Amino acid sequence: MPLNWTLQGYNGLKPGWTRINFAYYISDEEFEFILAAMEFIALHGQRFLPLYRFNWMIGDWTLRQGTSKVGGMVEKMFLSFDRLRLLVAGGQISNDEKESVLLRTVSENNRRLEQMYAAYLDNARLFASFLLEFPTERQIPQDIDPDLVHFRV
């Protein structure tokens, strides 16, 4: 019974679900990006699991320090996202340029968002291509019934 395991401190066993809401004012581009990102996670998310440590007691996932299997690609990827955001936005923006950036047309901003979203997904696909398609399953603690583990991580 899952409640017994939770009472023993294994909060990582609690069944969970995700609910997603979309604000009425988000752009079509943002909506499509979110759906594409969710599809990417559904198809390739298992490749990223070895990069994280799972705590069975509290149910937290944390990025492993110095992930050696990918030679620091995780840190480089997140840094490239920040650089990419600056490049797509037109580079470093001075105070004098802020007003002109804010006055850009909606269609230009949407085009830039589309480029940024596409680049994020391209980077994620590239990163996933360096990871094992089917990583080794982790060991579950011996005192946990394997039938209670809905997803092997």
XYZ file of C-alpha atoms in Angstrom:
153
model
C 0.000 0.000 0.000
C 1.597 3.329 -1.111
C 0.500 5.141 2.037
C 2.620 2.803 4.187
C 5.716 3.589 2.127
C 4.987 7.288 2.381
C 4.622 6.967 6.169
C 8.036 5.273 6.193
C 9.459 8.391 4.589
C 9.560 7.437 0.903
C 7.817 10.520 -0.441
C 9.345 9.839 -3.854
C 6.807 7.007 -4.248
C 3.726 9.167 -4.070
C 1.774 8.962 -7.302
C 1.621 12.283 -9.033
C 0.187 14.030 -12.011
C 0.768 17.205 -13.905
C -1.792 19.766 -14.850
C -1.013 22.449 -17.350
C -2.969 25.605 -18.009
C -2.439 28.051 -20.822
C -3.122 31.735 -20.345
C -5.508 33.139 -22.930
C -3.016 35.842 -23.903
C -0.009 33.665 -24.851
C 0.997 33.761 -28.475
C 0.453 30.880 -30.861
C 4.245 30.575 -31.121
C 4.628 30.179 -27.369
C 1.785 27.647 -27.238
C 3.335 25.595 -30.066
C 6.742 25.726 -28.381
C 5.343 24.430 -25.091
C 3.613 21.550 -26.881
C 6.782 20.743 -28.849
C 8.854 20.815 -25.642
C 6.400 18.459 -23.924
C 6.575 16.102 -26.907
C 10.381 16.244 -26.800
C 10.365 15.321 -23.112
C 7.952 12.454 -23.743
C 10.147 11.076 -26.533
C 13.645 11.783 -25.186
C 13.315 12.553 -21.478
C 14.686 9.167 -20.387
C 18.051 10.063 -21.946
C 18.530 12.859 -19.423
C 17.776 10.782 -16.298
C 21.402 9.680 -15.682
C 22.352 13.353 -15.427
C 20.223 13.657 -12.292
C 20.173 12.129 -8.829
C 16.797 11.016 -7.442
C 16.132 11.183 -3.702
C 13.604 8.478 -2.814
C 12.880 10.023 0.565
C 11.844 13.486 -0.594
C 11.200 12.893 -4.293
C 13.637 15.563 -5.515
C 15.673 15.421 -8.693
C 19.018 17.261 -8.619
C 21.584 17.731 -11.355
C 24.692 15.686 -10.664
C 27.785 17.821 -10.126
C 30.435 17.527 -12.841
C 28.426 15.129 -14.954
C 31.348 13.203 -16.429
C 29.365 11.134 -18.951
C 28.757 14.162 -21.125
C 31.961 16.078 -20.469
C 30.366 19.167 -18.970
C 27.833 19.523 -21.773
C 25.061 20.269 -19.301
C 26.746 23.415 -18.045
C 27.728 24.417 -21.587
C 24.187 23.885 -22.817
C 22.667 26.136 -20.164
C 25.310 28.796 -20.805
C 24.616 28.603 -24.535
C 20.903 29.153 -23.852
C 21.742 32.434 -22.136
C 24.065 33.462 -24.969
C 21.473 32.412 -27.515
C 18.841 34.560 -25.839
C 21.164 37.557 -26.149
C 21.975 36.827 -29.784
C 18.355 36.422 -30.775
C 17.442 39.620 -28.965
C 20.132 41.446 -30.922
C 23.097 41.089 -28.570
C 23.981 43.206 -25.576
C 21.435 45.980 -25.343
C 22.524 49.356 -24.000
C 20.209 51.678 -22.092
C 19.924 53.901 -25.168
C 18.776 50.967 -27.279
C 16.160 49.688 -24.840
C 13.475 52.047 -26.097
C 13.947 51.027 -29.732
C 13.867 47.366 -28.734
C 10.593 47.902 -26.909
C 9.118 49.634 -29.969
C 9.736 46.738 -32.375
C 6.690 45.424 -34.129
C 4.749 42.473 -32.768
C 5.432 40.428 -35.894
C 9.185 40.972 -35.569
C 9.088 39.940 -31.920
C 7.060 36.846 -32.793
C 9.577 35.957 -35.516
C 12.412 36.323 -33.021
C 10.527 34.201 -30.484
C 10.011 31.514 -33.118
C 13.750 31.554 -33.848
C 14.588 31.367 -30.158
C 12.150 28.520 -29.520
C 13.425 26.605 -32.550
C 17.013 27.084 -31.368
C 16.141 25.826 -27.874
C 14.630 22.661 -29.314
C 17.538 22.216 -31.750
C 20.007 22.504 -28.856
C 17.991 20.011 -26.815
C 17.886 17.539 -29.733
C 21.619 17.901 -30.274
C 22.293 17.414 -26.583
C 20.008 14.352 -26.456
C 21.852 12.821 -29.416
C 24.983 12.543 -27.240
C 23.148 10.634 -24.507
C 22.232 6.951 -24.351
C 18.829 6.292 -25.866
C 17.966 3.728 -23.191
C 20.009 4.361 -20.026
C 20.495 1.685 -17.402
C 17.657 1.429 -14.886
C 18.526 2.571 -11.400
C 18.338 0.328 -8.388
C 15.369 0.874 -6.149
C 15.826 0.544 -2.381
C 15.424 -3.089 -1.285
C 12.601 -2.370 1.135
C 10.377 -0.901 -1.609
C 7.944 -3.108 -3.502
C 8.907 -2.780 -7.214
C 5.209 -2.901 -8.140
C 4.779 0.486 -6.452
C 7.318 2.133 -8.727
C 5.186 3.292 -11.645
C 8.112 4.642 -13.644
C 11.580 3.138 -13.422
C 14.147 5.895 -13.119
